[in-house]
Amino acid sequence: MAQKRQVSTTGRLMKYILQGLHVLPDLTNEKTYQRAVTASQKPYRLAFLYRLLFGATEYNGRNDVLEISPKYVDDRQLIFYLHGGGYWDQPSIMHYRLLKKLADQTQHRIIMPIYPKAPQHQAQETIQWTKDAFLETLEKEQIGANQIVLMGDSAGAGLALSLLQQLRDAKLALPKQLILISPWFDISDTNHEMKAVQPFDPMLEIAVLDLMAAGYQGELDLDDPLISPLYADFANMPAINVITGTYDVLHPDAVKFQELADDGGWDVHTTIYPEMYHDFPEIPIPEGKAAIQQMVQLIKER
């Protein structure tokens, strides 16, 4: 595991701003919960603002798969990005901001599927839908899986690892590499070290994550490797690069995943940013910029 040492003043100040924003919906509130249920039943519509600011468009005529392209395109690779949001929420403006930066700096097109959301849609459906969207992208682009960089943040990072397992089990070709931001490795949230991090996390609450997990799991156990990839075997897989911050309640499982990888000889590389919170690469702070530069380098080097 590599660790970044410097923490910016802006990065520290942003922690207090995020605490006041209440990023996750309070699903313990009945009205908020019901609004989330209703939202999960509606099809996604790409906002005009995202078209205007980030050049996002529907991919291949589909409302549920989007594309962001740079001005100058390098067609040697494609980024397939699975957004976070606890398996409940649609992509935020910060996701679009991040993807636009990645597209411009790597010169790679980015495909972002808008997978079905909980609680109306649950794990087995979502995982199968994502696999189908991935394979349809390969067919449409007429490229091999080894020309795909598979990326995701938070729940989307967990879904990326679910997709990787599905491809392996079906004996299909695997992506070139994975880049995971603040991954949700274990939706059972049973790592006792999470509670020690909770007072420092300005974005996530374990109690809300548990409600999201319950709405997503469907017929699967919470420790099923398909929804909690911490319990999966990733031997003989492509390189998995993990970016995590110590002020993220999901960080202890990132450390645990790296330990499992070290023991199993898996190709996993974790970079730890001290005092950084969940999904910090999406936030306009020096550490976020550094993480983006790190991801761009990984994409260009491999």
GROMACS .gro file of C-alpha atoms in nm:
model
  302
    1MET     CA    1   0.000   0.000   0.000
    2ALA     CA    2   0.124   0.346  -0.092
    3GLN     CA    3   0.036   0.644   0.123
    4LYS     CA    4   0.021   1.011   0.028
    5ARG     CA    5   0.158   1.227   0.309
    6GLN     CA    6   0.051   1.588   0.262
    7VAL     CA    7  -0.295   1.712   0.354
    8SER     CA    8  -0.403   2.050   0.218
    9THR     CA    9  -0.578   2.322   0.418
   10THR     CA   10  -0.854   2.322   0.153
   11GLY     CA   11  -0.898   1.949   0.196
   12ARG     CA   12  -0.938   1.986   0.572
   13LEU     CA   13  -1.182   2.276   0.539
   14MET     CA   14  -1.395   2.087   0.286
   15LYS     CA   15  -1.459   1.821   0.549
   16TYR     CA   16  -1.662   2.068   0.754
   17ILE     CA   17  -1.854   2.191   0.450
   18LEU     CA   18  -1.948   1.835   0.359
   19GLN     CA   19  -2.068   1.767   0.710
   20GLY     CA   20  -2.327   2.041   0.667
   21LEU     CA   21  -2.444   1.921   0.326
   22HIS     CA   22  -2.572   1.577   0.438
   23VAL     CA   23  -2.471   1.402   0.115
   24LEU     CA   24  -2.654   1.076   0.181
   25PRO     CA   25  -3.034   1.087   0.210
   26ASP     CA   26  -3.161   1.019   0.562
   27LEU     CA   27  -3.340   0.693   0.489
   28THR     CA   28  -3.431   0.659   0.856
   29ASN     CA   29  -3.686   0.933   0.782
   30GLU     CA   30  -4.004   0.775   0.639
   31LYS     CA   31  -4.081   1.056   0.393
   32THR     CA   32  -3.725   1.057   0.260
   33TYR     CA   33  -3.736   0.679   0.229
   34GLN     CA   34  -4.061   0.687   0.031
   35ARG     CA   35  -3.925   0.954  -0.203
   36ALA     CA   36  -3.626   0.730  -0.271
   37VAL     CA   37  -3.856   0.435  -0.340
   38THR     CA   38  -4.056   0.643  -0.589
   39ALA     CA   39  -3.739   0.770  -0.757
   40SER     CA   40  -3.614   0.412  -0.810
   41GLN     CA   41  -3.927   0.337  -1.010
   42LYS     CA   42  -3.870   0.614  -1.264
   43PRO     CA   43  -3.650   0.593  -1.577
   44TYR     CA   44  -3.341   0.812  -1.584
   45ARG     CA   45  -3.343   1.129  -1.791
   46LEU     CA   46  -3.021   1.308  -1.874
   47ALA     CA   47  -3.043   1.666  -1.750
   48PHE     CA   48  -2.986   1.945  -2.002
   49LEU     CA   49  -2.731   2.097  -1.761
   50TYR     CA   50  -2.514   1.785  -1.787
   51ARG     CA   51  -2.535   1.796  -2.166
   52LEU     CA   52  -2.433   2.160  -2.165
   53LEU     CA   53  -2.155   2.153  -1.906
   54PHE     CA   54  -2.002   1.811  -1.968
   55GLY     CA   55  -2.106   1.710  -2.318
   56ALA     CA   56  -2.291   1.403  -2.193
   57THR     CA   57  -2.508   1.224  -2.449
   58GLU     CA   58  -2.714   0.909  -2.477
   59TYR     CA   59  -2.503   0.616  -2.598
   60ASN     CA   60  -2.627   0.416  -2.893
   61GLY     CA   61  -2.973   0.571  -2.860
   62ARG     CA   62  -3.020   0.444  -2.504
   63ASN     CA   63  -3.145   0.664  -2.220
   64ASP     CA   64  -2.991   0.427  -1.965
   65VAL     CA   65  -2.635   0.430  -2.099
   66LEU     CA   66  -2.448   0.760  -2.136
   67GLU     CA   67  -2.130   0.875  -2.306
   68ILE     CA   68  -1.880   1.152  -2.241
   69SER     CA   69  -1.621   1.212  -2.512
   70PRO     CA   70  -1.310   1.432  -2.526
   71LYS     CA   71  -1.248   1.670  -2.815
   72TYR     CA   72  -0.965   1.452  -2.943
   73VAL     CA   73  -1.031   1.079  -2.905
   74ASP     CA   74  -0.776   0.803  -2.851
   75ASP     CA   75  -0.966   0.492  -2.964
   76ARG     CA   76  -0.716   0.241  -2.829
   77GLN     CA   77  -0.906   0.218  -2.498
   78LEU     CA   78  -1.253   0.285  -2.363
   79ILE     CA   79  -1.346   0.360  -2.002
   80PHE     CA   80  -1.654   0.179  -1.870
   81TYR     CA   81  -1.755   0.367  -1.554
   82LEU     CA   82  -2.001   0.250  -1.286
   83HIS     CA   83  -2.115   0.537  -1.068
   84GLY     CA   84  -2.171   0.525  -0.694
   85GLY     CA   85  -2.470   0.619  -0.483
   86GLY     CA   86  -2.531   0.328  -0.250
   87TYR     CA   87  -2.706   0.134  -0.531
   88TRP     CA   88  -2.999   0.376  -0.475
   89ASP     CA   89  -2.894   0.714  -0.616
   90GLN     CA   90  -2.843   0.829  -0.973
   91PRO     CA   91  -2.512   0.993  -1.074
   92SER     CA   92  -2.456   1.339  -0.932
   93ILE     CA   93  -2.309   1.647  -1.094
   94MET     CA   94  -1.980   1.557  -0.925
   95HIS     CA   95  -1.971   1.227  -1.116
   96TYR     CA   96  -2.011   1.412  -1.444
   97ARG     CA   97  -1.742   1.661  -1.345
   98LEU     CA   98  -1.499   1.378  -1.267
   99LEU     CA   99  -1.574   1.190  -1.588
  100LYS     CA  100  -1.531   1.499  -1.802
  101LYS     CA  101  -1.187   1.556  -1.650
  102LEU     CA  102  -1.089   1.193  -1.703
  103ALA     CA  103  -1.211   1.198  -2.063
  104ASP     CA  104  -1.024   1.518  -2.146
  105GLN     CA  105  -0.699   1.416  -1.975
  106THR     CA  106  -0.688   1.058  -2.107
  107GLN     CA  107  -0.851   1.135  -2.447
  108HIS     CA  108  -1.065   0.825  -2.394
  109ARG     CA  109  -1.440   0.805  -2.438
  110ILE     CA  110  -1.629   0.711  -2.124
  111ILE     CA  111  -1.940   0.495  -2.117
  112MET     CA  112  -2.150   0.522  -1.801
  113PRO     CA  113  -2.445   0.281  -1.768
  114ILE     CA  114  -2.732   0.398  -1.550
  115TYR     CA  115  -2.801   0.063  -1.388
  116PRO     CA  116  -3.137  -0.014  -1.217
  117LYS     CA  117  -3.165   0.130  -0.867
  118ALA     CA  118  -3.278  -0.012  -0.534
  119PRO     CA  119  -3.514  -0.069  -0.374
  120GLN     CA  120  -3.737  -0.117  -0.682
  121HIS     CA  121  -3.455  -0.313  -0.848
  122GLN     CA  122  -3.228  -0.543  -0.652
  123ALA     CA  123  -2.888  -0.704  -0.674
  124GLN     CA  124  -2.939  -1.001  -0.905
  125GLU     CA  125  -3.123  -0.789  -1.162
  126THR     CA  126  -2.873  -0.503  -1.139
  127ILE     CA  127  -2.569  -0.728  -1.171
  128GLN     CA  128  -2.712  -0.910  -1.473
  129TRP     CA  129  -2.819  -0.582  -1.634
  130THR     CA  130  -2.467  -0.442  -1.590
  131LYS     CA  131  -2.308  -0.751  -1.744
  132ASP     CA  132  -2.542  -0.725  -2.044
  133ALA     CA  133  -2.462  -0.354  -2.086
  134PHE     CA  134  -2.089  -0.430  -2.078
  135LEU     CA  135  -2.115  -0.705  -2.340
  136GLU     CA  136  -2.340  -0.490  -2.559
  137THR     CA  137  -2.077  -0.215  -2.545
  138LEU     CA  138  -1.807  -0.456  -2.662
  139GLU     CA  139  -2.029  -0.568  -2.948
  140LYS     CA  140  -2.125  -0.216  -3.049
  141GLU     CA  141  -1.765  -0.091  -3.039
  142GLN     CA  142  -1.620  -0.404  -3.198
  143ILE     CA  143  -1.339  -0.411  -2.943
  144GLY     CA  144  -1.199  -0.667  -2.703
  145ALA     CA  145  -1.247  -0.657  -2.328
  146ASN     CA  146  -0.871  -0.596  -2.295
  147GLN     CA  147  -0.931  -0.250  -2.447
  148ILE     CA  148  -1.162  -0.159  -2.158
  149VAL     CA  149  -1.059   0.017  -1.837
  150LEU     CA  150  -1.327  -0.073  -1.583
  151MET     CA  151  -1.381   0.200  -1.323
  152GLY     CA  152  -1.623   0.278  -1.044
  153ASP     CA  153  -1.668   0.465  -0.721
  154SER     CA  154  -1.832   0.354  -0.396
  155ALA     CA  155  -2.121   0.116  -0.477
  156GLY     CA  156  -2.021   0.139  -0.843
  157ALA     CA  157  -1.677   0.007  -0.750
  158GLY     CA  158  -1.844  -0.287  -0.577
  159LEU     CA  159  -2.057  -0.343  -0.886
  160ALA     CA  160  -1.742  -0.335  -1.102
  161LEU     CA  161  -1.600  -0.621  -0.892
  162SER     CA  162  -1.931  -0.806  -0.927
  163LEU     CA  163  -1.909  -0.764  -1.304
  164LEU     CA  164  -1.551  -0.894  -1.301
  165GLN     CA  165  -1.662  -1.209  -1.117
  166GLN     CA  166  -1.951  -1.262  -1.361
  167LEU     CA  167  -1.720  -1.236  -1.661
  168ARG     CA  168  -1.469  -1.476  -1.508
  169ASP     CA  169  -1.737  -1.731  -1.411
  170ALA     CA  170  -1.880  -1.718  -1.765
  171LYS     CA  171  -1.526  -1.771  -1.900
  172LEU     CA  172  -1.545  -1.442  -2.089
  173ALA     CA  173  -1.257  -1.205  -2.161
  174LEU     CA  174  -1.170  -0.965  -1.879
  175PRO     CA  175  -1.106  -0.587  -1.883
  176LYS     CA  176  -0.755  -0.451  -1.906
  177GLN     CA  177  -0.752  -0.313  -1.552
  178LEU     CA  178  -0.977  -0.181  -1.275
  179ILE     CA  179  -0.957   0.155  -1.099
  180LEU     CA  180  -1.177   0.179  -0.791
  181ILE     CA  181  -1.250   0.493  -0.590
  182SER     CA  182  -1.365   0.455  -0.228
  183PRO     CA  183  -1.503   0.105  -0.291
  184TRP     CA  184  -1.791  -0.045  -0.093
  185PHE     CA  185  -1.631  -0.388  -0.056
  186ASP     CA  186  -1.867  -0.535   0.203
  187ILE     CA  187  -2.228  -0.422   0.227
  188SER     CA  188  -2.273  -0.617   0.552
  189ASP     CA  189  -2.065  -0.338   0.715
  190THR     CA  190  -1.943  -0.577   0.983
  191ASN     CA  191  -1.584  -0.452   1.010
  192HIS     CA  192  -1.565  -0.321   1.368
  193GLU     CA  193  -1.301  -0.065   1.265
  194MET     CA  194  -1.569   0.126   1.072
  195LYS     CA  195  -1.710   0.257   1.399
  196ALA     CA  196  -1.376   0.408   1.490
  197VAL     CA  197  -1.370   0.599   1.160
  198GLN     CA  198  -1.734   0.713   1.176
  199PRO     CA  199  -1.673   1.030   1.388
  200PHE     CA  200  -1.430   1.156   1.121
  201ASP     CA  201  -1.643   1.076   0.814
  202PRO     CA  202  -1.832   1.386   0.692
  203MET     CA  203  -2.032   1.201   0.425
  204LEU     CA  204  -2.136   0.846   0.512
  205GLU     CA  205  -2.330   0.702   0.803
  206ILE     CA  206  -2.316   0.330   0.875
  207ALA     CA  207  -2.684   0.319   0.971
  208VAL     CA  208  -2.789   0.465   0.634
  209LEU     CA  209  -2.553   0.231   0.448
  210ASP     CA  210  -2.716  -0.063   0.625
  211LEU     CA  211  -3.061   0.048   0.503
  212MET     CA  212  -2.928   0.086   0.149
  213ALA     CA  213  -2.774  -0.261   0.167
  214ALA     CA  214  -3.100  -0.414   0.288
  215GLY     CA  215  -3.287  -0.255  -0.003
  216TYR     CA  216  -3.032  -0.378  -0.256
  217GLN     CA  217  -2.946  -0.733  -0.147
  218GLY     CA  218  -3.265  -0.900  -0.270
  219GLU     CA  219  -3.243  -1.278  -0.231
  220LEU     CA  220  -2.867  -1.279  -0.172
  221ASP     CA  221  -2.699  -1.293   0.167
  222LEU     CA  222  -2.516  -0.977   0.265
  223ASP     CA  223  -2.185  -1.163   0.257
  224ASP     CA  224  -2.244  -1.311  -0.090
  225PRO     CA  225  -1.929  -1.234  -0.293
  226LEU     CA  226  -2.139  -1.090  -0.576
  227ILE     CA  227  -2.261  -0.804  -0.358
  228SER     CA  228  -1.979  -0.802  -0.101
  229PRO     CA  229  -1.668  -0.871  -0.311
  230LEU     CA  230  -1.451  -0.865   0.000
  231TYR     CA  231  -1.543  -1.234   0.022
  232ALA     CA  232  -1.451  -1.317  -0.339
  233ASP     CA  233  -1.132  -1.463  -0.483
  234PHE     CA  234  -0.952  -1.232  -0.724
  235ALA     CA  235  -0.660  -1.454  -0.813
  236ASN     CA  236  -0.555  -1.441  -1.180
  237MET     CA  237  -0.751  -1.121  -1.237
  238PRO     CA  238  -0.645  -0.797  -1.407
  239ALA     CA  239  -0.471  -0.531  -1.201
  240ILE     CA  240  -0.702  -0.371  -0.943
  241ASN     CA  241  -0.606  -0.021  -0.830
  242VAL     CA  242  -0.780   0.114  -0.520
  243ILE     CA  243  -0.791   0.479  -0.407
  244THR     CA  244  -0.910   0.535  -0.051
  245GLY     CA  245  -0.901   0.795   0.228
  246THR     CA  246  -0.863   0.739   0.601
  247TYR     CA  247  -1.170   0.952   0.687
  248ASP     CA  248  -1.401   0.721   0.493
  249VAL     CA  249  -1.595   0.459   0.693
  250LEU     CA  250  -1.534   0.221   0.400
  251HIS     CA  251  -1.156   0.262   0.435
  252PRO     CA  252  -1.103  -0.027   0.683
  253ASP     CA  253  -1.238  -0.274   0.426
  254ALA     CA  254  -1.005  -0.131   0.162
  255VAL     CA  255  -0.714  -0.207   0.396
  256LYS     CA  256  -0.855  -0.555   0.458
  257PHE     CA  257  -0.892  -0.617   0.083
  258GLN     CA  258  -0.528  -0.526   0.028
  259GLU     CA  259  -0.425  -0.762   0.308
  260LEU     CA  260  -0.624  -1.043   0.144
  261ALA     CA  261  -0.460  -0.958  -0.187
  262ASP     CA  262  -0.113  -0.969  -0.034
  263ASP     CA  263  -0.186  -1.307   0.121
  264GLY     CA  264  -0.338  -1.444  -0.200
  265GLY     CA  265  -0.089  -1.295  -0.444
  266TRP     CA  266  -0.357  -1.093  -0.623
  267ASP     CA  267  -0.261  -0.797  -0.843
  268VAL     CA  268  -0.401  -0.525  -0.617
  269HIS     CA  269  -0.246  -0.185  -0.547
  270THR     CA  270  -0.398   0.050  -0.287
  271THR     CA  271  -0.317   0.419  -0.244
  272ILE     CA  272  -0.418   0.577   0.086
  273TYR     CA  273  -0.480   0.951   0.122
  274PRO     CA  274  -0.465   1.060   0.488
  275GLU     CA  275  -0.767   1.252   0.622
  276MET     CA  276  -0.953   1.216   0.293
  277TYR     CA  277  -1.318   1.128   0.284
  278HIS     CA  278  -1.546   0.927   0.062
  279ASP     CA  279  -1.520   0.992  -0.315
  280PHE     CA  280  -1.277   1.280  -0.260
  281PRO     CA  281  -1.145   1.266  -0.622
  282GLU     CA  282  -1.481   1.413  -0.723
  283ILE     CA  283  -1.424   1.718  -0.504
  284PRO     CA  284  -1.226   2.026  -0.619
  285ILE     CA  285  -0.942   2.004  -0.367
  286PRO     CA  286  -0.568   1.942  -0.420
  287GLU     CA  287  -0.598   1.579  -0.308
  288GLY     CA  288  -0.880   1.523  -0.556
  289LYS     CA  289  -0.666   1.669  -0.834
  290ALA     CA  290  -0.375   1.447  -0.732
  291ALA     CA  291  -0.597   1.138  -0.738
  292ILE     CA  292  -0.724   1.227  -1.085
  293GLN     CA  293  -0.365   1.266  -1.205
  294GLN     CA  294  -0.287   0.927  -1.054
  295MET     CA  295  -0.580   0.765  -1.237
  296VAL     CA  296  -0.486   0.931  -1.566
  297GLN     CA  297  -0.132   0.798  -1.531
  298LEU     CA  298  -0.260   0.446  -1.460
  299ILE     CA  299  -0.483   0.458  -1.767
  300LYS     CA  300  -0.210   0.588  -1.995
  301GLU     CA  301   0.063   0.356  -1.869
  302ARG     CA  302  -0.117   0.023  -1.905
   0.00000   0.00000   0.00000
